[in-house]
Coordinates of C-alpha atoms in Angstrom, one line a residue:
Chain A
X13 CA 106.3 102.7 109.2
X14 CA 109.9 101.7 109.3
X15 CA 109.1 98.7 106.8
X16 CA 108.2 101.1 104.1
X17 CA 111.3 103.5 104.8
X18 CA 113.4 100.0 103.7
X19 CA 112.4 100.1 100.0
X20 CA 112.1 103.6 99.1
X21 CA 114.6 103.7 96.4
X22 CA 113.7 102.4 92.8
X23 CA 113.4 99.0 91.7
X24 CA 116.8 97.6 91.9
X25 CA 116.6 96.0 87.8
X26 CA 116.2 99.6 86.9
X27 CA 118.9 100.9 88.9
X28 CA 121.3 98.2 87.1
X29 CA 120.0 99.1 84.0
X30 CA 120.7 102.9 84.2
X31 CA 124.4 102.1 85.9
X32 CA 125.3 99.4 83.0
X33 CA 123.9 102.3 80.5
X34 CA 126.2 105.4 82.0
X35 CA 129.0 103.0 81.8
X36 CA 128.8 101.7 78.4
X37 CA 128.1 105.7 77.8
X38 CA 131.5 106.5 79.3
X39 CA 132.6 103.5 77.6
X40 CA 131.9 105.2 74.2
X41 CA 132.4 109.2 74.9
X42 CA 135.8 108.4 76.3
X43 CA 138.1 110.7 77.6
X44 CA 137.3 113.5 80.3
X45 CA 138.6 116.9 81.3
X46 CA 140.4 115.0 84.0
X47 CA 142.3 112.7 81.9
X48 CA 145.7 114.2 81.9
X49 CA 145.8 114.0 85.3
X50 CA 145.1 110.4 86.0
X51 CA 147.4 110.0 83.5
X52 CA 150.1 111.6 85.3
X53 CA 148.9 110.2 88.2
X54 CA 149.6 106.4 86.6
X55 CA 152.9 107.4 85.0
X56 CA 153.7 107.8 88.5
X57 CA 152.4 104.6 90.1
X58 CA 154.5 103.0 87.0
X59 CA 157.7 104.8 88.3
X60 CA 157.1 103.4 92.0
X61 CA 155.5 100.1 91.7
X62 CA 155.9 99.1 87.9
X63 CA 158.7 96.3 88.8
X64 CA 157.4 95.0 91.6
X65 CA 153.5 94.6 90.4
X66 CA 155.4 92.7 86.8
X67 CA 157.3 90.6 89.3
X68 CA 154.1 89.4 91.5
X69 CA 152.3 88.8 87.8
X70 CA 155.5 86.8 87.5
X71 CA 154.8 85.0 89.9
X72 CA 151.6 84.4 89.8
X73 CA 151.8 83.2 85.9
X74 CA 155.1 82.0 85.7
X75 CA 155.5 83.4 82.3
X76 CA 157.3 86.5 81.4
X77 CA 155.1 87.6 78.5
X78 CA 151.7 87.1 80.2
X79 CA 153.3 88.6 83.2
X80 CA 154.4 91.6 80.8
X81 CA 150.8 91.9 79.8
X82 CA 149.1 91.6 82.8
X83 CA 151.6 94.0 84.4
X84 CA 150.4 96.5 81.7
X85 CA 146.6 95.3 82.0
X86 CA 146.7 96.7 85.4
X87 CA 148.0 99.6 85.2
X88 CA 145.6 100.3 82.5
X89 CA 142.8 99.0 85.2
X90 CA 144.0 101.6 87.9
X91 CA 143.9 104.1 85.1
X92 CA 140.2 103.7 84.7
X93 CA 139.7 103.4 88.4
X94 CA 141.5 105.9 89.9
X95 CA 138.5 107.7 91.6
X96 CA 138.2 104.2 93.9
X97 CA 141.2 104.9 95.2
X98 CA 140.4 107.5 98.2
X99 CA 143.3 107.1 100.5
X100 CA 146.7 108.3 98.5
X101 CA 149.0 106.0 101.0
X102 CA 147.3 103.0 100.3
X103 CA 148.3 103.5 96.5
X104 CA 151.0 99.8 97.3
X105 CA 147.8 98.0 98.4
X106 CA 145.5 98.9 96.1
X107 CA 147.4 98.1 92.9
X108 CA 148.5 94.7 94.3
X109 CA 145.4 93.7 94.8
X110 CA 144.7 94.8 91.1
X111 CA 147.2 93.1 89.9
X112 CA 146.2 89.8 91.6
X113 CA 143.1 90.1 90.6
X114 CA 144.1 91.0 87.0
X115 CA 146.7 87.5 87.2
X116 CA 143.5 85.4 88.5
X117 CA 141.5 86.7 85.5
X118 CA 144.6 85.2 83.2
X119 CA 144.4 82.2 85.0
X120 CA 140.8 82.0 84.1
X121 CA 141.6 81.8 80.4
X122 CA 141.2 78.3 78.9
X123 CA 144.5 78.2 77.3
X124 CA 146.4 79.1 80.1
X125 CA 144.3 76.1 82.1
X126 CA 145.8 73.7 79.1
X127 CA 148.8 74.9 79.6
X128 CA 150.0 72.6 82.6
X129 CA 150.3 73.6 86.5
X130 CA 153.6 72.2 86.9
X131 CA 156.2 75.1 86.1
X132 CA 160.0 74.5 86.7
X133 CA 162.4 77.1 87.6
X134 CA 163.7 77.4 84.5
X135 CA 160.5 78.7 83.0
X136 CA 160.4 81.0 85.8
X137 CA 163.9 82.3 84.3
X138 CA 165.2 82.8 87.7
X139 CA 168.9 84.4 87.6
X140 CA 171.5 81.1 87.7
X141 CA 173.6 83.4 90.1
X142 CA 170.9 83.3 92.8
X143 CA 171.8 82.2 96.0
X144 CA 170.0 78.5 96.6
X145 CA 168.0 79.6 99.5
X146 CA 166.5 82.2 97.5
X147 CA 165.9 79.8 94.8
X148 CA 164.1 77.3 96.9
X149 CA 161.7 80.5 98.5
X150 CA 160.6 81.6 95.2
X151 CA 160.1 78.1 93.9
X152 CA 158.2 77.4 97.3
X153 CA 156.3 80.4 96.7
X154 CA 155.5 80.2 93.0
X155 CA 154.2 76.5 93.6
X156 CA 151.5 77.6 96.5
X157 CA 148.2 78.2 94.8
X158 CA 146.5 81.4 93.9
X159 CA 144.9 82.4 97.0
X160 CA 148.1 82.0 99.5
X161 CA 150.1 82.9 96.9
X162 CA 148.2 85.9 97.4
X163 CA 148.5 86.2 100.7
X164 CA 152.3 85.5 101.0
X165 CA 152.8 88.4 98.1
X166 CA 151.1 91.2 99.7
X167 CA 152.4 90.5 103.2
X168 CA 155.8 89.2 102.7
X169 CA 156.9 90.7 99.3
X170 CA 154.9 94.3 99.4
X171 CA 155.0 94.3 103.0
X172 CA 151.2 95.4 103.4
X173 CA 149.7 95.4 106.8
X174 CA 147.0 92.7 107.4
X175 CA 144.6 95.2 107.7
X176 CA 145.3 96.7 103.8
X177 CA 145.5 93.2 102.7
X178 CA 142.3 92.7 104.1
X179 CA 140.3 95.9 103.0
X180 CA 141.6 94.8 99.5
X181 CA 140.6 91.9 99.3
X182 CA 137.6 92.7 100.8
X183 CA 137.7 89.8 104.0
X184 CA 138.2 90.0 107.4
X185 CA 141.7 90.5 108.9
X186 CA 141.0 86.9 110.7
X187 CA 140.9 85.5 107.6
X188 CA 143.6 87.0 106.4
X189 CA 146.0 86.2 109.5
X190 CA 144.5 82.1 108.9
X191 CA 145.5 82.0 105.0
X192 CA 148.8 83.6 106.1
X193 CA 149.2 81.1 108.3
X194 CA 148.5 78.3 106.1
X195 CA 150.2 80.0 103.3
X196 CA 153.4 79.7 105.5
X197 CA 152.5 76.1 106.9
X198 CA 152.9 75.3 103.0
X199 CA 156.1 76.8 102.3
X200 CA 158.1 75.1 105.3
X201 CA 156.8 71.8 104.1
X202 CA 157.5 72.7 100.5
X203 CA 161.0 73.9 101.8
X204 CA 161.6 70.5 103.8
X205 CA 160.9 68.1 100.8
Chain B
X28 CA 157.8 92.5 110.0
X29 CA 161.2 92.3 111.0
X30 CA 164.2 93.1 108.6
X31 CA 165.1 90.0 108.3
X32 CA 161.5 88.6 107.0
X33 CA 161.4 91.6 105.0
X34 CA 165.1 90.8 103.6
X35 CA 164.3 86.8 103.3
X36 CA 161.5 87.7 100.7
X37 CA 163.2 90.3 98.8
X38 CA 164.3 86.6 97.5
X39 CA 161.7 87.5 94.7
X40 CA 163.5 90.7 93.3
X41 CA 167.2 89.0 93.8
X42 CA 166.1 86.0 91.8
X43 CA 164.0 88.2 89.4
X44 CA 165.9 90.9 88.9
X45 CA 166.2 90.8 85.1
X46 CA 162.2 91.7 85.3
X47 CA 161.8 95.2 85.0
X48 CA 158.9 97.0 84.6
X49 CA 160.5 99.1 81.3
X50 CA 159.6 102.3 79.2
X51 CA 158.5 99.8 76.7
X52 CA 156.0 98.9 79.4
X53 CA 154.6 102.5 80.1
X54 CA 154.0 103.2 76.5
X55 CA 152.2 99.9 76.3
X56 CA 150.1 101.4 78.8
X57 CA 149.2 104.3 77.6
X58 CA 148.5 102.7 74.1
X59 CA 146.0 101.0 75.8
X60 CA 144.4 103.7 77.3
X61 CA 144.3 106.0 74.6
X62 CA 142.7 102.8 72.3
X63 CA 140.7 100.6 74.1
X64 CA 139.6 98.7 71.3
X65 CA 143.0 97.9 69.9
X66 CA 141.8 94.8 68.2
X67 CA 139.2 95.7 65.9
X68 CA 137.5 98.8 67.2
X69 CA 134.9 99.2 64.7
X70 CA 133.5 95.3 65.6
X71 CA 133.8 96.4 69.6
X72 CA 132.0 99.5 68.8
X73 CA 129.4 97.8 66.6
X74 CA 128.8 94.9 69.5
X75 CA 128.7 98.1 72.2
X76 CA 125.9 99.7 70.0
X77 CA 124.2 96.3 69.9
X78 CA 124.4 95.7 73.4
X79 CA 123.3 99.2 74.2
X80 CA 120.2 99.0 72.0
X81 CA 119.5 95.0 73.4
X82 CA 119.7 96.6 77.1
X83 CA 117.6 99.5 76.0
X84 CA 115.1 97.2 75.0
X85 CA 115.3 95.1 78.1
X86 CA 114.9 97.9 80.2
X87 CA 111.5 99.4 78.3
X88 CA 110.5 95.6 78.3
X89 CA 111.1 95.3 82.0
X90 CA 109.3 98.8 82.6
X91 CA 106.3 97.9 81.0
X92 CA 106.1 94.5 82.9
X93 CA 106.8 96.0 86.1
X94 CA 103.8 98.4 85.6
X95 CA 101.3 95.9 84.4
X96 CA 102.4 93.9 87.1
X97 CA 101.8 97.4 89.8
X98 CA 98.0 98.1 88.1
X99 CA 97.0 94.8 88.7
X100 CA 98.0 94.6 92.0
X101 CA 96.3 98.0 92.3
X102 CA 93.4 96.8 90.7
X103 CA 93.5 93.6 93.4
X104 CA 94.0 96.1 96.2
X105 CA 90.6 98.1 95.1
X106 CA 89.0 94.7 95.0
X107 CA 89.4 93.7 98.4
X108 CA 89.7 96.7 100.0
X109 CA 87.5 99.5 97.8
X110 CA 88.8 102.4 97.0
X111 CA 91.2 104.4 99.0
X112 CA 89.1 106.0 101.4
X113 CA 88.6 102.5 103.0
X114 CA 92.3 101.8 103.0
X115 CA 94.4 101.5 106.3
X116 CA 98.1 101.0 106.4
X117 CA 99.0 98.1 105.1
X118 CA 97.0 98.5 102.0
X119 CA 99.3 101.9 101.7
X120 CA 102.3 99.7 102.2
X121 CA 101.1 97.5 99.4
X122 CA 100.7 100.4 97.3
X123 CA 103.8 102.2 98.2
X124 CA 105.8 98.9 97.5
X125 CA 103.7 98.6 93.9
X126 CA 105.2 102.4 93.3
X127 CA 108.7 101.4 94.4
X128 CA 108.9 97.8 92.0
X129 CA 107.9 100.3 89.1
X130 CA 110.8 102.2 89.4
X131 CA 108.8 105.2 90.7
X132 CA 111.6 107.6 93.1
X133 CA 109.7 106.9 96.9
X134 CA 113.3 108.4 98.4
X135 CA 111.5 111.4 99.8
X136 CA 108.9 109.3 101.7
X137 CA 107.6 111.3 104.8
X138 CA 107.9 109.6 107.8
X139 CA 104.7 108.7 109.1
X140 CA 106.0 106.8 112.5
X141 CA 104.5 109.1 114.9
X142 CA 101.6 109.8 113.4
X143 CA 98.0 108.3 114.3
X144 CA 96.6 105.9 111.5
X145 CA 94.3 108.1 109.7
X146 CA 96.6 110.8 109.4
X147 CA 99.2 108.6 108.1
X148 CA 96.8 107.3 105.8
X149 CA 95.9 110.8 104.4
X150 CA 99.6 111.8 103.9
X151 CA 100.5 108.6 102.2
X152 CA 97.8 109.0 99.9
X153 CA 98.7 112.9 99.5
X154 CA 102.2 111.4 98.9
X155 CA 101.7 108.7 96.3
X156 CA 99.0 111.1 94.3
X157 CA 101.8 113.6 94.0
X158 CA 104.2 111.3 92.5
X159 CA 102.5 110.8 89.3
X160 CA 100.8 113.6 87.8
X161 CA 97.3 113.6 87.1
X162 CA 93.9 115.2 87.6
X163 CA 92.0 112.0 89.3
X164 CA 92.0 111.1 92.8
X165 CA 92.3 107.9 92.5
X166 CA 95.8 105.9 92.9
X167 CA 94.8 103.3 90.5
X168 CA 94.1 105.8 87.9
X169 CA 97.1 107.9 88.4
X170 CA 98.9 104.8 88.1
X171 CA 97.1 103.5 84.8
X172 CA 98.0 107.0 83.3
X173 CA 101.7 106.5 84.4
X174 CA 101.9 105.1 80.6
X175 CA 100.1 107.6 79.2
X176 CA 96.7 108.6 78.5
X177 CA 94.5 105.8 77.8
X178 CA 93.8 107.0 74.6
X179 CA 97.6 106.3 73.4
X180 CA 97.8 103.2 74.5
X181 CA 98.6 100.3 71.8
X182 CA 96.0 98.1 70.7
X183 CA 97.2 95.3 73.1
X184 CA 97.6 97.2 76.4
X185 CA 93.8 98.6 75.4
X186 CA 92.6 94.9 75.6
X187 CA 94.6 93.8 78.4
X188 CA 93.4 96.5 80.4
X189 CA 89.7 95.4 79.6
X190 CA 90.6 92.2 80.8
X191 CA 91.9 93.8 84.0
X192 CA 88.7 95.4 84.6
X193 CA 86.5 92.5 84.1
X194 CA 88.5 90.2 86.4
X195 CA 88.9 93.0 89.2
X196 CA 85.7 94.4 88.7
X197 CA 86.8 97.9 88.2
X198 CA 84.3 100.3 85.5
X199 CA 85.5 100.2 82.0
X200 CA 86.9 103.7 80.5
X201 CA 84.3 105.3 78.7
X202 CA 82.2 102.1 79.1
X203 CA 84.3 100.8 76.0
X204 CA 85.4 97.0 76.3
X205 CA 88.5 96.7 74.2
X206 CA 89.8 94.2 72.5
X207 CA 92.0 92.8 69.7
X208 CA 90.5 91.7 66.0
X209 CA 89.8 87.9 65.6
X210 CA 90.3 86.0 62.7
X211 CA 88.2 87.0 60.1
X212 CA 88.1 89.9 60.8
X213 CA 89.5 93.4 59.7
X214 CA 93.4 93.6 60.3
X215 CA 94.7 96.9 61.8
X216 CA 96.5 97.4 59.1
X217 CA 93.1 97.1 56.3
X218 CA 91.5 99.4 59.1
X219 CA 94.2 102.3 59.5
X220 CA 93.7 102.2 55.3
X221 CA 89.9 102.0 55.7
X222 CA 90.4 105.0 58.2
X223 CA 92.3 106.9 56.4
X224 CA 90.8 107.1 53.6
X225 CA 87.0 108.0 55.1
X226 CA 88.5 110.5 57.0
X227 CA 90.4 112.1 53.8
X228 CA 87.3 111.5 52.1
X229 CA 85.0 112.8 54.9
X230 CA 87.0 116.5 55.9
X231 CA 88.7 116.6 52.2
X232 CA 92.2 116.3 53.7
X233 CA 95.2 115.8 52.2
X234 CA 97.0 112.6 52.8
X235 CA 99.9 114.7 54.1
X236 CA 97.4 117.0 56.6
X237 CA 97.4 113.7 59.1
X238 CA 101.6 113.7 59.7
X239 CA 101.7 115.9 61.7
X240 CA 99.5 114.0 64.5
X241 CA 100.0 110.9 66.6
X242 CA 97.5 107.4 65.3
X243 CA 95.7 105.9 68.0
X244 CA 93.5 103.0 67.6
X245 CA 90.8 101.2 69.4
X246 CA 88.7 97.7 68.9
X247 CA 86.1 97.9 71.1
X248 CA 82.6 97.1 71.6
X249 CA 80.2 98.9 74.3
X250 CA 79.3 97.4 77.4
X251 CA 75.5 97.7 76.7
X252 CA 75.9 96.2 73.3
X253 CA 78.9 93.9 73.4
X254 CA 78.3 92.2 70.0
X255 CA 78.5 95.5 68.3
X256 CA 82.4 95.9 67.7
X257 CA 83.7 99.0 66.8
X258 CA 87.0 100.3 65.2
X259 CA 88.1 103.8 66.0
X260 CA 90.9 106.1 65.1
X261 CA 92.0 109.2 66.9
X262 CA 94.7 111.9 65.5
X263 CA 96.1 113.2 68.7
X264 CA 98.3 116.7 68.8
X265 CA 101.5 115.6 69.8
X266 CA 102.4 119.1 71.8
X267 CA 99.1 118.8 73.7
X268 CA 99.4 117.7 77.5
X269 CA 95.8 116.3 77.1
X270 CA 96.2 114.2 74.4
X271 CA 93.4 116.6 72.5
X272 CA 92.1 114.8 69.6
X273 CA 92.1 116.6 66.3
X274 CA 90.8 114.3 63.7
X275 CA 89.0 110.9 65.2
X276 CA 86.5 108.2 62.8
X277 CA 84.7 105.6 63.7
X278 CA 83.2 102.4 62.2
X279 CA 82.2 99.0 62.5
X280 CA 83.7 96.0 62.4
X281 CA 82.4 95.7 59.0
X282 CA 84.1 98.9 58.1
X283 CA 80.2 100.4 57.4
X284 CA 80.0 104.2 59.1
X285 CA 78.2 104.7 62.2
X286 CA 76.4 107.9 63.0
X287 CA 78.4 110.6 64.2
X288 CA 81.3 109.0 63.5
X289 CA 83.5 111.6 62.5
X290 CA 85.0 114.5 64.5
X291 CA 87.4 117.3 63.6
X292 CA 88.6 119.9 66.5
X293 CA 87.3 123.3 66.0
X294 CA 89.7 125.8 64.5
X295 CA 90.0 129.0 66.3
X296 CA 88.2 131.3 64.2
X297 CA 84.9 128.3 64.1
X298 CA 85.5 128.2 68.3
X299 CA 84.7 132.3 68.5
X300 CA 82.0 131.8 65.8
X301 CA 80.3 128.9 67.8
X302 CA 80.6 130.8 71.2
X303 CA 78.5 133.6 69.4
X304 CA 75.6 131.6 69.3
X305 CA 76.0 130.7 73.3
X306 CA 73.7 132.5 75.2
X307 CA 74.9 134.7 78.1
X308 CA 74.0 131.9 80.8
X309 CA 76.1 129.6 79.5
X310 CA 78.9 131.1 78.6
X311 CA 78.7 132.2 82.3
X312 CA 78.6 129.0 83.5
X313 CA 82.3 128.8 82.0
X314 CA 83.7 130.8 85.0
X315 CA 81.0 131.3 87.5
X316 CA 83.1 134.0 89.7
X317 CA 82.7 136.5 86.7
X318 CA 79.1 137.4 85.7
X319 CA 80.0 140.5 85.0
X320 CA 82.3 139.8 82.0
X321 CA 81.4 141.1 78.5
X322 CA 81.8 137.9 76.6
X323 CA 82.7 139.2 73.3
X324 CA 84.2 136.4 70.8
X325 CA 87.4 138.4 71.2
X326 CA 87.1 138.4 75.1
X327 CA 86.6 134.6 74.7
X328 CA 89.6 134.0 71.9
X329 CA 91.9 135.8 74.5
X330 CA 89.9 133.8 77.4
X331 CA 90.8 130.6 75.5
X332 CA 94.5 131.4 74.7
X333 CA 95.0 131.4 78.4
X334 CA 93.3 128.3 79.2
X335 CA 95.4 126.7 76.7
X336 CA 98.8 128.1 78.1
X337 CA 98.5 128.0 81.7
X338 CA 95.5 125.3 82.0
X339 CA 92.9 125.6 84.5
X340 CA 92.4 129.4 84.8
X341 CA 92.4 128.5 88.8
X342 CA 96.3 128.1 87.9
X343 CA 96.5 131.3 85.9
X344 CA 99.4 134.1 87.1
X345 CA 97.9 137.1 88.7
X346 CA 98.7 139.1 85.6
X347 CA 96.4 137.2 83.5
X348 CA 93.7 137.6 85.9
X349 CA 94.4 141.5 85.9
X350 CA 94.0 141.4 82.3
X351 CA 91.2 139.3 82.2
X352 CA 88.7 140.1 85.1
X353 CA 90.2 143.6 85.6
X354 CA 91.7 143.0 88.8
X355 CA 94.6 144.8 90.4
X356 CA 98.1 143.5 91.0
X357 CA 99.3 143.8 94.5
X358 CA 102.4 146.0 95.3
X359 CA 105.4 144.5 96.2
X360 CA 105.4 145.7 99.9
X361 CA 102.2 143.8 100.3
X362 CA 101.6 140.1 100.9
X363 CA 102.4 137.3 98.2
X364 CA 99.2 135.9 96.9
X365 CA 100.8 132.5 98.7
X366 CA 101.1 134.2 101.4
X367 CA 97.7 135.1 101.2
X368 CA 96.8 131.6 100.4
X369 CA 98.5 130.1 103.8
X370 CA 96.9 132.8 106.0
X371 CA 93.1 131.8 104.1
X372 CA 93.9 128.6 104.3
X373 CA 95.1 128.8 108.1
X374 CA 91.7 130.8 109.2
X375 CA 89.7 128.0 107.7
X376 CA 91.6 125.5 109.4
X377 CA 91.0 126.9 112.3
X378 CA 87.7 127.3 111.9
X379 CA 87.4 123.7 112.1
X380 CA 86.5 123.1 108.5
X381 CA 88.1 121.1 106.1
X382 CA 90.1 123.1 103.1
X383 CA 93.2 120.6 102.5
X384 CA 91.3 118.5 99.7
X385 CA 89.9 122.2 98.0
X386 CA 91.3 124.2 94.6
X387 CA 91.8 127.8 95.5
X388 CA 91.4 130.6 92.8
X389 CA 93.4 133.7 94.1
X390 CA 92.6 137.2 92.9
X391 CA 93.4 140.8 94.2
X392 CA 91.1 144.2 93.8
X393 CA 92.3 146.8 95.5
X394 CA 88.7 147.7 97.1
X395 CA 88.3 143.9 98.8
X396 CA 92.3 142.9 99.1
X397 CA 92.9 139.1 98.0
X398 CA 90.1 137.4 97.3
X399 CA 89.8 133.7 97.6
X400 CA 87.9 130.5 96.6
X401 CA 88.3 127.1 97.1
X402 CA 86.6 125.1 94.7
X403 CA 86.1 120.9 94.6
X404 CA 86.9 120.7 91.3
X405 CA 90.5 121.8 89.8
X406 CA 89.0 123.6 87.2
X407 CA 86.3 125.7 89.2
X408 CA 83.4 124.5 86.8
X409 CA 81.5 123.6 90.3
X410 CA 80.0 126.0 92.6
X411 CA 82.6 127.2 95.0
X412 CA 82.6 125.6 98.7
X413 CA 83.7 128.9 100.8
X414 CA 85.1 132.4 99.7
X415 CA 87.4 134.4 102.0
X416 CA 89.0 137.9 101.7
X417 CA 92.3 138.6 103.2
X418 CA 93.8 141.8 104.1
X419 CA 96.6 142.2 101.5
X420 CA 98.9 144.5 103.9
X421 CA 97.7 142.7 107.5
X422 CA 97.3 139.2 106.3
X423 CA 94.1 139.5 108.4
X424 CA 91.3 137.3 107.2
X425 CA 87.7 138.8 106.6
X426 CA 85.2 136.1 107.4
X427 CA 84.1 133.1 105.1
X428 CA 81.6 132.5 103.0
X429 CA 80.0 129.2 102.5
X430 CA 78.1 128.1 99.7

């Protein structure tokens, strides 16, 4: 009889429809009674993490205008997804993952793809007064592909633990370790050139 | 992460120190939150509404397709294995899957793992029957009525189901082989106009008389005369649970009248008048447990009203039964009717007699206590199988009378 118990729920297609309909209804009806509390929470997050998130977006998109839009969109998404944040100590990791995914979405846009991959230091608007080592490292990180860049930014810039990155990016810790190792190797290669 | 590494990677902050999240950014975030459609809200909303209607239509269509597939699969089960009495667990597993695929919630499926096969089959049959309200004991018929009463189906659905009956050897409903009108035959619109015209003329109806009703249509031939096609239009009371027909007209495919082609439901007054002509024996058959009732027209009116409100007389509330039968009401310190029924069922079961498939009628009179009849049909129209009385204070069952 176990085989019977496996599929006792309504048909998955029906459930999917119900979910989509509920989301559309939510979209059309707009606000709720917890709106104020959510806004307050987002305001705190922007104050605490806004700048770091914007810099992650800049490292990813290499365009200050786009980075500004992406950083704003990160907090808009956070506002609508706030109920998925179950551990308030994981805010930094949670926001970083949203920012990384927002930037990936931006990079999928056709006109950004056409813009080209090689971005010079000037386009990154790196502070001219920065020391040479810092400039080299930032340039090296900016040159990484998006997966490895995400690892470096989340682990070393945001200071997240491997377990936090794995949880937010929905992958195993060993996978994070492997990608980090590879990313560090790529950075070393870039710096030695 | 050590301090040195942390410091090293803070190069990003040092190099990008001009890049900060400003008050302007924060304002823009809240603007975006409060204006989710900043570009062209009307167009976005129109798009969402269009998508919504498309999804609703797709969902309805998907459910319809799933239901048809499920109904055909049960028909196939019946063809291969016969009706439920002959099924074993694999067939019930198939039936459960069919119900699940249609979207019927089976989250409270009982665990039959520890039961022997006969009990598991019986449990699953009862469970599946409970999932779709209805009066038949056949899973296929219950599933068929999941789409509403057959009479309310569309012309196309009726034709499709007749094909299923033919393909899997199931009996046609009412002996009618439904079909769609062919080329050169009257169209549905033409037949509808003719039906309304005939009905208005026959019953002197005004055009607005039919408006409160739901029109249903069938195009069919009787099984024993497959070459004679009929149109049948019914106007159903949408408030009635059993799709009761208010008006019906039937005519031949060429538009000509047939004998007894018109039907109109009787009004309350006509029912009372009609009842006066029945002989006492016929009336008593309506309620075989109550030979002593004086079936006056007024009484019949009250009796019919209870039937309309509560359905089968077996399910009428105790106060209604008390009023109509001259029964008494059990006091608060006595057993409840449900407790009395449980006691009676336990007693009958202890006597090794089957009782689970029977329909009880519980009544109470001071001199007898609880009187409980068990019928083989949900309306109590057939002779009862057992009769027993239960002491309303002690719960003791005082013997069983078998018919």
